[in-house]
mmCIF file of C-alpha atoms in Angstrom:
data_model
loop_
_atom_site.group_PDB
_atom_site.id
_atom_site.type_symbol
_atom_site.label_atom_id
_atom_site.label_comp_id
_atom_site.label_asym_id
_atom_site.label_seq_id
_atom_site.Cartn_x
_atom_site.Cartn_y
_atom_site.Cartn_z
ATOM 1 C CA MET K 394 -16.520 3.904 -3.773
ATOM 2 C CA LYS K 395 -14.465 2.058 -1.163
ATOM 3 C CA LEU K 396 -11.833 1.194 -3.780
ATOM 4 C CA LEU K 397 -11.498 4.864 -4.730
ATOM 5 C CA LEU K 398 -11.197 5.837 -1.072
ATOM 6 C CA ASP K 399 -8.474 3.231 -0.540
ATOM 7 C CA PHE K 400 -6.388 4.478 -3.467
ATOM 8 C CA LEU K 401 -7.098 8.193 -3.024
ATOM 9 C CA PRO K 402 -3.962 8.993 -0.946
ATOM 10 C CA ILE K 403 -1.742 7.359 -3.587
ATOM 11 C CA ILE K 404 -3.491 9.212 -6.409
ATOM 12 C CA LEU K 405 -3.175 12.531 -4.561
ATOM 13 C CA PHE K 406 0.507 11.868 -3.836
ATOM 14 C CA PHE K 407 1.128 11.217 -7.534
ATOM 15 C CA GLY K 408 -0.880 14.241 -8.711
ATOM 16 C CA THR K 409 0.749 16.638 -6.235
ATOM 17 C CA PHE K 410 4.244 15.439 -7.094
ATOM 18 C CA LYS K 411 3.697 15.798 -10.841
ATOM 19 C CA TYR K 412 2.116 19.240 -10.451
ATOM 20 C CA ALA K 413 4.971 20.507 -8.257
ATOM 21 C CA GLU K 414 7.631 18.901 -10.436
ATOM 22 C CA ALA K 415 6.369 20.865 -13.435
ATOM 23 C CA ASP K 416 7.344 24.147 -11.700
ATOM 24 C CA LYS K 417 9.976 23.430 -9.077
ATOM 25 C CA ALA K 418 10.735 27.092 -8.404
ATOM 26 C CA TRP K 419 7.101 27.803 -7.510
ATOM 27 C CA ALA K 420 6.908 24.596 -5.485
ATOM 28 C CA ALA K 421 10.027 25.532 -3.504
ATOM 29 C CA ALA K 422 8.705 29.006 -2.756
ATOM 30 C CA PHE K 423 5.285 27.664 -1.774
ATOM 31 C CA ALA K 424 6.759 24.941 0.429
ATOM 32 C CA SER K 425 9.174 27.354 2.121
ATOM 33 C CA GLN K 426 6.362 29.794 2.837
ATOM 34 C CA HIS K 427 3.807 27.291 4.110
ATOM 35 C CA LEU K 428 5.963 24.483 5.482
ATOM 36 C CA GLY K 429 8.913 26.491 6.735
ATOM 37 C CA GLY K 430 7.886 25.949 10.348
ATOM 38 C CA ILE K 431 8.028 22.152 10.090
ATOM 39 C CA VAL K 432 11.222 21.688 8.066
ATOM 40 C CA ALA K 433 14.775 21.880 9.336
ATOM 41 C CA GLY K 434 16.262 25.242 8.390
ATOM 42 C CA GLY K 435 12.905 26.635 7.279
ATOM 43 C CA VAL K 436 13.793 26.644 3.573
ATOM 44 C CA VAL K 437 12.865 24.025 0.964
ATOM 45 C CA GLY K 438 14.955 23.661 -2.182
ATOM 46 C CA PRO K 439 13.471 23.186 -5.667
ATOM 47 C CA ASP K 440 14.638 19.573 -5.952
ATOM 48 C CA GLU K 441 13.113 18.681 -2.582
ATOM 49 C CA ALA K 442 9.839 20.571 -2.900
ATOM 50 C CA PRO K 443 7.781 18.170 -5.079
ATOM 51 C CA VAL K 444 8.194 15.137 -2.830
ATOM 52 C CA LEU K 445 7.804 17.206 0.354
ATOM 53 C CA LEU K 446 4.531 18.716 -0.829
ATOM 54 C CA ALA K 447 3.284 15.322 -2.010
ATOM 55 C CA THR K 448 4.207 13.832 1.369
ATOM 56 C CA VAL K 449 2.253 16.475 3.277
ATOM 57 C CA VAL K 450 -0.751 15.873 1.016
ATOM 58 C CA VAL K 451 -0.649 12.093 1.558
ATOM 59 C CA ILE K 452 -0.411 12.563 5.337
ATOM 60 C CA VAL K 453 -3.468 14.844 5.323
ATOM 61 C CA ALA K 454 -5.336 12.515 2.942
ATOM 62 C CA THR K 455 -4.693 9.447 5.097
ATOM 63 C CA LEU K 456 -5.749 11.297 8.244
ATOM 64 C CA ALA K 457 -8.929 12.424 6.455
ATOM 65 C CA GLN K 458 -9.524 8.846 5.281
ATOM 66 C CA VAL K 459 -9.466 7.539 8.859
ATOM 67 C CA ALA K 460 -11.501 10.480 10.180
ATOM 68 C CA LEU K 461 -14.204 9.957 7.524
ATOM 69 C CA LEU K 462 -14.558 6.296 8.432
ATOM 70 C CA LYS K 463 -14.811 7.133 12.131
ATOM 71 C CA VAL K 464 -17.416 9.858 11.527
ATOM 72 C CA ARG K 465 -19.492 7.462 9.440
ATOM 73 C CA GLY K 466 -19.265 4.837 12.173
ATOM 74 C CA LYS K 467 -17.311 2.449 9.953
ATOM 75 C CA LYS K 468 -14.588 0.112 11.158
ATOM 76 C CA VAL K 469 -11.027 1.234 10.444
ATOM 77 C CA ASP K 470 -9.037 -1.791 9.276
ATOM 78 C CA LEU K 471 -5.847 -2.617 11.148
ATOM 79 C CA MET K 472 -3.752 -2.154 8.009
ATOM 80 C CA LEU K 473 -5.134 1.353 7.565
ATOM 81 C CA TRP K 474 -4.058 2.186 11.124
ATOM 82 C CA VAL K 475 -0.611 0.770 10.319
ATOM 83 C CA SER K 476 -0.502 2.771 7.088
ATOM 84 C CA LEU K 477 -1.468 5.934 8.965
ATOM 85 C CA ALA K 478 1.249 5.391 11.574
ATOM 86 C CA LEU K 479 3.874 4.761 8.897
ATOM 87 C CA VAL K 480 2.922 7.723 6.746
ATOM 88 C CA VAL K 481 2.845 10.099 9.730
ATOM 89 C CA VAL K 482 6.194 8.933 11.141
ATOM 90 C CA LEU K 483 8.119 8.391 7.902
ATOM 91 C CA GLY K 484 6.393 11.275 6.156
ATOM 92 C CA GLY K 485 7.144 13.553 9.086
ATOM 93 C CA LEU K 486 10.823 12.586 8.926
ATOM 94 C CA THR K 487 10.832 13.209 5.166
ATOM 95 C CA VAL K 488 9.467 16.717 5.639
ATOM 96 C CA TRP K 489 11.697 17.632 8.596
ATOM 97 C CA PHE K 490 14.951 16.328 7.114
ATOM 98 C CA HIS K 491 14.194 17.330 3.495
ATOM 99 C CA SER K 492 14.810 13.723 2.468
ATOM 100 C CA GLU K 493 12.601 11.522 0.331
ATOM 101 C CA THR K 494 14.379 8.429 1.666
ATOM 102 C CA PHE K 495 11.979 8.015 4.576
ATOM 103 C CA ILE K 496 8.744 8.185 2.577
ATOM 104 C CA LYS K 497 10.229 5.840 -0.027
ATOM 105 C CA TRP K 498 10.499 3.164 2.662
ATOM 106 C CA LYS K 499 6.823 3.479 3.613
ATOM 107 C CA PRO K 500 5.425 1.112 0.915
ATOM 108 C CA SER K 501 8.026 -1.536 1.764
ATOM 109 C CA ALA K 502 7.280 -1.267 5.468
ATOM 110 C CA LEU K 503 3.555 -1.636 4.790
ATOM 111 C CA TYR K 504 4.038 -4.612 2.443
ATOM 112 C CA TRP K 505 6.250 -6.361 4.975
ATOM 113 C CA ALA K 506 3.841 -5.588 7.821
ATOM 114 C CA MET K 507 0.992 -7.216 5.889
ATOM 115 C CA GLY K 508 3.086 -10.228 4.962
ATOM 116 C CA PHE K 509 4.337 -10.575 8.534
ATOM 117 C CA ALA K 510 0.773 -10.439 9.873
ATOM 118 C CA LEU K 511 -0.274 -13.246 7.525
ATOM 119 C CA TRP K 512 2.754 -15.355 8.494
ATOM 120 C CA VAL K 513 2.486 -14.828 12.270
ATOM 121 C CA SER K 514 -1.240 -15.536 12.342
ATOM 122 C CA GLN K 515 -0.675 -18.860 10.565
ATOM 123 C CA ALA K 516 2.639 -19.964 12.109
ATOM 124 C CA VAL K 517 2.118 -18.796 15.689
ATOM 125 C CA PHE K 518 -1.635 -18.697 16.208
ATOM 126 C CA GLY K 519 -2.704 -21.318 13.672
ATOM 127 C CA LYS K 520 -5.184 -18.897 12.119
ATOM 128 C CA ASN K 521 -5.410 -18.117 8.430
ATOM 129 C CA LEU K 522 -6.301 -14.431 8.152
ATOM 130 C CA LEU K 523 -7.330 -14.726 4.519
ATOM 131 C CA ARG K 524 -9.745 -17.493 5.428
ATOM 132 C CA ALA K 525 -11.110 -15.398 8.293
ATOM 133 C CA LEU K 526 -11.715 -12.499 5.914
ATOM 134 C CA LEU K 527 -12.940 -14.377 2.847
ATOM 135 C CA GLY K 528 -14.183 -17.705 4.200
ATOM 136 C CA ALA K 529 -17.825 -16.606 4.057
ATOM 137 C CA GLN K 530 -17.531 -15.873 0.317
ATOM 138 C CA LEU K 531 -15.171 -18.673 -0.746
ATOM 139 C CA LYS K 532 -15.464 -22.361 0.099
ATOM 140 C CA LEU K 533 -12.003 -23.820 -0.436
ATOM 141 C CA PRO K 534 -10.096 -26.891 0.798
ATOM 142 C CA ASP K 535 -7.687 -26.352 3.673
ATOM 143 C CA ARG K 536 -4.640 -26.947 1.460
ATOM 144 C CA VAL K 537 -5.794 -24.217 -0.937
ATOM 145 C CA TRP K 538 -6.217 -21.692 1.870
ATOM 146 C CA HIS K 539 -2.691 -22.573 2.989
ATOM 147 C CA ARG K 540 -1.291 -22.054 -0.511
ATOM 148 C CA LEU K 541 -3.200 -18.815 -0.889
ATOM 149 C CA ASN K 542 -1.837 -17.503 2.392
ATOM 150 C CA PHE K 543 1.737 -18.429 1.449
ATOM 151 C CA ALA K 544 1.345 -16.861 -2.011
ATOM 152 C CA TRP K 545 0.321 -13.515 -0.510
ATOM 153 C CA ILE K 546 3.160 -13.645 2.020
ATOM 154 C CA ALA K 547 5.637 -14.215 -0.814
ATOM 155 C CA PHE K 548 4.015 -11.473 -2.902
ATOM 156 C CA PHE K 549 4.199 -8.874 -0.128
ATOM 157 C CA ALA K 550 7.812 -9.801 0.644
ATOM 158 C CA THR K 551 8.746 -9.472 -3.030
ATOM 159 C CA MET K 552 6.900 -6.170 -3.450
ATOM 160 C CA GLY K 553 8.737 -4.727 -0.453
ATOM 161 C CA LEU K 554 12.099 -5.650 -1.964
ATOM 162 C CA LEU K 555 11.067 -4.393 -5.396
ATOM 163 C CA ASN K 556 10.035 -1.030 -3.971
ATOM 164 C CA VAL K 557 13.422 -0.623 -2.262
ATOM 165 C CA TRP K 558 15.229 -1.569 -5.464
ATOM 166 C CA VAL K 559 13.298 0.981 -7.532
ATOM 167 C CA ALA K 560 13.739 3.652 -4.844
ATOM 168 C CA TYR K 561 17.520 3.310 -4.813
ATOM 169 C CA SER K 562 18.133 2.452 -8.463
ATOM 170 C CA PHE K 563 16.054 5.133 -10.173
ATOM 171 C CA SER K 564 15.077 8.766 -9.765
ATOM 172 C CA THR K 565 12.388 9.941 -7.377
ATOM 173 C CA ALA K 566 10.145 10.699 -10.365
ATOM 174 C CA ALA K 567 10.543 7.123 -11.615
ATOM 175 C CA TRP K 568 9.766 5.790 -8.132
ATOM 176 C CA VAL K 569 6.577 7.885 -7.982
ATOM 177 C CA ASN K 570 5.487 6.436 -11.332
ATOM 178 C CA PHE K 571 6.221 2.930 -10.093
ATOM 179 C CA LYS K 572 4.328 3.580 -6.858
ATOM 180 C CA LEU K 573 1.117 4.331 -8.755
ATOM 181 C CA PHE K 574 1.309 2.377 -11.996
ATOM 182 C CA GLY K 575 3.853 -0.370 -11.346
ATOM 183 C CA ALA K 576 2.835 -1.425 -7.851
ATOM 184 C CA LEU K 577 -0.899 -1.236 -8.483
ATOM 185 C CA GLY K 578 -0.497 -2.976 -11.828
ATOM 186 C CA LEU K 579 1.418 -5.848 -10.233
ATOM 187 C CA MET K 580 -1.183 -6.059 -7.465
ATOM 188 C CA LEU K 581 -3.972 -6.266 -10.057
ATOM 189 C CA ALA K 582 -2.109 -8.890 -12.094
ATOM 190 C CA PHE K 583 -1.430 -11.005 -9.010
ATOM 191 C CA THR K 584 -5.061 -10.763 -7.904
ATOM 192 C CA ILE K 585 -6.271 -11.852 -11.350
ATOM 193 C CA ALA K 586 -3.828 -14.775 -11.302
ATOM 194 C CA GLN K 587 -5.150 -15.791 -7.899
ATOM 195 C CA GLY K 588 -8.709 -15.603 -9.219
ATOM 196 C CA LEU K 589 -7.842 -17.839 -12.158
ATOM 197 C CA TYR K 590 -6.202 -20.353 -9.826
ATOM 198 C CA LEU K 591 -9.200 -20.385 -7.478
ATOM 199 C CA SER K 592 -11.778 -20.591 -10.267
ATOM 200 C CA ARG K 593 -11.249 -24.341 -10.670
ATOM 201 C CA TYR K 594 -12.240 -24.942 -7.049
ATOM 202 C CA MET K 595 -15.250 -22.651 -7.271
ATOM 203 C CA GLU K 596 -16.368 -24.501 -10.424
ATOM 204 C CA ASP K 597 -16.027 -27.824 -8.596
ATOM 205 C CA ASP K 598 -18.210 -26.515 -5.768
ATOM 206 C CA ALA K 599 -20.799 -25.279 -8.258
ATOM 207 C CA GLN K 600 -20.896 -28.652 -10.003
ATOM 208 C CA GLN K 601 -21.273 -30.488 -6.700
ATOM 209 C CA GLY K 602 -24.098 -28.166 -5.737
ATOM 210 C CA THR K 603 -25.860 -28.902 -9.033
ATOM 211 C CA ARG K 604 -25.554 -32.660 -8.567
ATOM 212 C CA THR K 605 -27.035 -32.511 -5.080
#
């Protein structure tokens, strides 16, 4: 359930974009009628409409995501607050200026924010955030936690650059496909690779536990 809630804004962004892209004339008329008050000039063109509508939907979805957690008395993770701030600011600029450029930078900004948080916590404060989050579930040597932290920093940095490259090298439709399938697929593959790497240490711990 939590996983679905985490990915819901991305799924809704993708679905809205594809639906609007299938009938750009309708999407432009709908966006001009309902979003005219929050866009410069008050009129949305057919080529702009799909991404503008998808951006509004993802802003509303992220706000609802945070509101639901607060109503249920759940903790809102720092990265979700960062994601909300980015999507409201960059999404708002996308809608006002009729430009998908701003919202295209949002994934990169979020990736780099997460990587920067991991790096600063380790380099400046001497605290491994991954260990703080997962230390109760995983018993790993210090050197492995260090490698794991560095691997995620490198991954987030690379994903941020990859997102920018796709955004500027391909069409908006291709970027939307990458945002859902490419980015999430790479995240899944990297997570599985990390699990395979860590499995040897978890097996060692299990064997030691059996011997004792």
